[in-house]
Amino acid sequence: MSVRDQVLATLNSGSREMFLVALGHRLGISARVVLTGDGERELREAQACNEMMIAIWSQLWATKDSGEGGYPDPDFLSALLSKADAGDARSHLRNAIESALRAVRDAGGDEPSSGRP
């Protein structure tokens, strides 16, 4: 199962909120690490991480508010990829996704198990 499929399955499961919280947390850590640099590239990456976190928190807010709203899950993932690409931060997103999937799996969540994400 691809990482994309794992993310979509997790977003469509009872582990949705846990995954979104872990994903936002991991991106926050990435932004903090990136901000220790002082170059233009680091600033772009940190801004991309910030934009992705805003999208994640908005998605979580919509989930908690009414169970509806926010992006449809495939569009949400596309939006995150677009924001990551705008700041050349896809590696940060990939690491955050893999870490969030592991957190869900380690907590015994209902994320599908397929070996390495």
XYZ file of N, CA and C in Angstrom:
351
model
N 0.852 -1.166 0.000
C 0.000 0.000 0.000
C 0.904 1.237 0.000
N 0.620 2.175 -0.870
C 1.433 3.387 -0.964
C 1.208 4.275 0.260
N 2.116 5.212 0.470
C 1.969 6.161 1.574
C 0.682 6.956 1.392
N 0.393 7.351 0.167
C -0.842 8.104 -0.112
C -2.063 7.294 0.310
N -2.078 6.018 -0.066
C -3.196 5.148 0.305
C -3.292 4.986 1.821
N -2.147 4.873 2.492
C -2.142 4.751 3.946
C -2.706 6.011 4.602
N -2.306 7.176 4.081
C -2.810 8.437 4.631
C -4.315 8.524 4.441
N -4.780 8.247 3.237
C -6.220 8.340 2.965
C -7.010 7.353 3.828
N -6.487 6.138 3.997
C -7.164 5.152 4.842
C -7.193 5.619 6.297
N -6.113 6.215 6.759
C -6.049 6.701 8.138
C -6.998 7.874 8.344
N -7.073 8.767 7.357
C -7.997 9.895 7.456
C -9.448 9.435 7.456
N -9.691 8.263 6.919
C -11.050 7.712 6.858
C -11.295 6.704 7.989
N -10.522 6.830 9.059
C -10.623 5.871 10.151
C -10.859 6.600 11.476
N -10.977 5.837 12.517
C -11.115 6.401 13.853
C -9.847 7.064 14.355
N -8.755 6.900 13.633
C -7.473 7.497 14.015
C -7.228 8.845 13.340
N -8.233 9.365 12.677
C -8.097 10.618 11.926
C -7.523 11.754 12.780
N -8.152 12.016 13.920
C -7.707 13.134 14.754
C -6.292 12.922 15.264
N -5.990 11.722 15.719
C -4.645 11.428 16.201
C -3.615 11.663 15.094
N -3.927 11.218 13.891
C -3.018 11.391 12.770
C -2.799 12.883 12.478
N -3.882 13.663 12.428
C -3.756 15.093 12.126
C -2.956 15.821 13.197
N -3.189 15.492 14.460
C -2.437 16.121 15.542
C -0.959 15.757 15.434
N -0.664 14.488 15.224
C 0.732 14.054 15.099
C 1.393 14.691 13.885
N 0.678 14.785 12.788
C 1.225 15.389 11.572
C 1.574 16.863 11.802
N 0.655 17.607 12.410
C 0.924 19.009 12.702
C 2.090 19.176 13.656
N 2.151 18.323 14.665
C 3.247 18.374 15.635
C 4.588 18.136 14.954
N 4.644 17.122 14.110
C 5.907 16.792 13.430
C 6.354 17.927 12.510
N 5.404 18.560 11.823
C 5.763 19.696 10.961
C 6.221 20.889 11.794
N 5.648 21.070 12.962
C 6.094 22.134 13.860
C 7.535 21.930 14.290
N 7.887 20.694 14.570
C 9.273 20.385 14.927
C 10.188 20.664 13.743
N 9.769 20.280 12.540
C 10.570 20.569 11.340
C 10.790 22.062 11.174
N 9.726 22.841 11.355
C 9.847 24.291 11.197
C 10.831 24.855 12.213
N 10.765 24.370 13.428
C 11.683 24.854 14.464
C 13.123 24.541 14.097
N 13.374 23.337 13.600
C 14.732 22.947 13.209
C 15.204 23.798 12.031
N 14.330 23.981 11.051
C 14.688 24.763 9.864
C 15.019 26.199 10.254
N 14.304 26.741 11.205
C 14.508 28.138 11.603
C 15.836 28.380 12.306
N 16.569 27.321 12.625
C 17.904 27.522 13.189
C 18.880 27.978 12.117
N 18.525 27.780 10.849
C 19.337 28.281 9.742
C 18.981 29.733 9.477
N 19.790 30.379 8.661
C 19.520 31.795 8.421
C 19.472 32.143 6.942
N 19.347 31.143 6.104
C 19.324 31.400 4.669
C 17.919 31.552 4.111
N 17.862 31.977 2.865
C 16.576 32.149 2.187
C 15.863 30.811 2.002
N 16.627 29.770 1.729
C 16.041 28.437 1.550
C 15.353 27.984 2.839
N 16.010 28.185 3.970
C 15.436 27.793 5.250
C 14.150 28.562 5.529
N 14.140 29.842 5.181
C 12.938 30.647 5.379
C 11.777 30.117 4.536
N 12.052 29.759 3.268
C 11.001 29.192 2.403
C 10.471 27.886 2.975
N 11.377 27.031 3.453
C 10.956 25.752 4.023
C 10.109 25.970 5.277
N 10.537 26.891 6.138
C 9.780 27.170 7.362
C 8.405 27.746 7.021
N 8.340 28.614 6.041
C 7.047 29.167 5.635
C 6.137 28.071 5.089
N 6.708 27.149 4.314
C 5.911 26.040 3.782
C 5.396 25.159 4.920
N 6.254 24.880 5.904
C 5.818 24.094 7.063
C 4.684 24.820 7.787
N 4.801 26.130 7.933
C 3.758 26.915 8.584
C 2.441 26.828 7.798
N 2.508 26.972 6.479
C 1.295 26.890 5.653
C 0.655 25.507 5.758
N 1.492 24.460 5.792
C 0.946 23.110 5.940
C 0.296 22.935 7.303
N 0.921 23.487 8.353
C 0.336 23.385 9.689
C -1.010 24.096 9.757
N -1.123 25.253 9.122
C -2.401 25.965 9.106
C -3.473 25.103 8.446
N -3.118 24.467 7.328
C -4.080 23.584 6.648
C -4.459 22.400 7.534
N -3.491 21.835 8.231
C -3.760 20.692 9.112
C -4.666 21.108 10.257
N -4.355 22.229 10.908
C -5.172 22.671 12.036
C -6.580 23.025 11.564
N -6.692 23.610 10.383
C -8.021 23.909 9.832
C -8.797 22.628 9.566
N -8.117 21.616 9.049
C -8.756 20.322 8.791
C -9.194 19.680 10.103
N -8.338 19.753 11.101
C -8.677 19.193 12.409
C -9.848 19.945 13.014
N -9.829 21.253 12.908
C -10.913 22.079 13.437
C -12.237 21.687 12.775
N -12.218 21.533 11.456
C -13.435 21.143 10.729
C -13.900 19.759 11.163
N -12.974 18.858 11.404
C -13.304 17.505 11.848
C -13.961 17.535 13.216
N -13.401 18.311 14.126
C -13.917 18.362 15.495
C -15.220 19.152 15.576
N -15.352 20.164 14.722
C -16.537 21.023 14.750
C -17.816 20.251 14.444
N -17.823 19.568 13.309
C -19.075 18.955 12.886
C -18.885 17.601 12.226
N -17.652 17.173 12.122
C -17.414 15.933 11.393
C -17.460 16.146 9.894
N -17.755 17.366 9.487
C -17.804 17.695 8.060
C -17.029 18.983 7.850
N -16.895 19.359 6.620
C -16.174 20.585 6.304
C -14.715 20.284 6.036
N -13.988 21.314 5.800
C -12.597 21.105 5.439
C -12.498 20.567 4.029
N -11.313 20.189 3.672
C -11.077 19.604 2.353
C -11.582 18.160 2.324
N -12.050 17.690 1.182
C -12.189 16.227 1.039
C -10.781 15.635 1.169
N -10.669 14.448 1.724
C -9.352 13.901 2.049
C -8.352 13.904 0.890
N -8.707 13.457 -0.326
C -7.724 13.501 -1.414
C -7.275 14.936 -1.732
N -8.203 15.887 -1.631
C -7.857 17.288 -1.894
C -6.973 17.846 -0.787
N -7.195 17.399 0.445
C -6.378 17.823 1.569
C -4.933 17.408 1.347
N -4.734 16.170 0.970
C -3.380 15.680 0.711
C -2.750 16.441 -0.447
N -3.514 16.709 -1.490
C -2.995 17.498 -2.627
C -2.617 18.908 -2.193
N -3.432 19.508 -1.327
C -3.135 20.854 -0.831
C -1.837 20.858 -0.026
N -1.641 19.841 0.801
C -0.396 19.763 1.568
C 0.808 19.634 0.640
N 0.683 18.792 -0.378
C 1.783 18.626 -1.330
C 2.079 19.927 -2.072
N 1.049 20.640 -2.440
C 1.220 21.913 -3.140
C 1.943 22.925 -2.242
N 1.544 22.995 -0.991
C 2.179 23.916 -0.043
C 3.630 23.509 0.205
N 3.869 22.219 0.298
C 5.241 21.739 0.494
C 6.104 22.089 -0.715
N 5.577 21.857 -1.899
C 6.346 22.139 -3.114
C 6.633 23.624 -3.288
N 5.714 24.468 -2.823
C 5.914 25.916 -2.948
C 7.136 26.377 -2.162
N 7.480 25.666 -1.101
C 8.632 26.043 -0.286
C 9.756 25.037 -0.336
N 9.698 24.136 -1.315
C 10.721 23.103 -1.457
C 10.867 22.309 -0.150
N 9.719 21.952 0.444
C 9.713 21.299 1.753
C 9.045 19.929 1.721
N 9.043 19.295 0.567
C 8.384 17.992 0.469
C 9.025 16.969 1.403
N 10.333 17.062 1.611
C 10.985 16.103 2.512
C 10.461 16.257 3.936
N 10.161 17.471 4.349
C 9.594 17.689 5.690
C 8.202 17.069 5.787
N 7.413 17.225 4.740
C 6.077 16.638 4.726
C 6.169 15.120 4.753
N 7.031 14.566 3.944
C 7.189 13.106 3.894
C 7.589 12.556 5.266
N 8.576 13.204 5.898
C 9.012 12.754 7.220
C 7.881 12.865 8.241
N 7.126 13.957 8.175
C 6.017 14.160 9.114
C 4.930 13.114 8.901
N 4.624 12.818 7.656
C 3.599 11.805 7.358
C 4.036 10.441 7.867
N 5.271 10.054 7.569
C 5.756 8.751 8.015
C 5.752 8.657 9.541
N 6.156 9.732 10.200
C 6.179 9.751 11.657
C 4.761 9.686 12.236
N 3.838 10.415 11.643
C 2.445 10.400 12.124
C 1.805 9.025 11.909
N 2.089 8.392 10.781
C 1.574 7.039 10.545
C 2.133 6.061 11.579
N 3.429 6.194 11.906
C 4.032 5.342 12.938
C 3.375 5.590 14.296
N 3.112 6.864 14.615
C 2.483 7.195 15.899
C 1.116 6.526 16.012
N 0.346 6.564 14.937
C -0.975 5.931 14.932
C -0.823 4.417 15.084
N 0.091 3.858 14.328
C 0.310 2.407 14.386
C 0.783 1.989 15.785
N 1.733 2.748 16.359
C 2.272 2.411 17.685
C 1.222 2.545 18.785
N 0.256 3.426 18.573
C -0.816 3.624 19.555
C -1.916 2.580 19.401
N -1.755 1.701 18.412
C -2.767 0.674 18.191
C -3.965 1.185 17.429
N -3.763 2.297 16.701
C -4.852 2.864 15.905
C -5.216 1.963 14.758
N -6.239 2.340 14.017
C -6.711 1.499 12.927
C -6.140 1.910 11.591
N -4.921 2.402 11.599
C -4.190 2.681 10.357
C -3.775 1.338 9.770
N -3.911 1.161 8.457
C -3.580 -0.131 7.859
C -2.096 -0.452 7.988
N -1.797 -1.674 8.308
C -0.413 -2.096 8.424
C 0.036 -2.710 7.116
N 1.147 -2.208 6.623
C 1.656 -2.749 5.362
C 3.175 -2.772 5.374
N 3.765 -2.814 6.539
C 5.205 -2.761 6.583
C 5.676 -1.332 6.562
N 6.706 -1.066 5.835
C 7.305 0.266 5.783
C 6.415 1.220 4.994
N 6.132 2.418 5.556
C 5.322 3.405 4.820
C 6.051 3.974 3.646
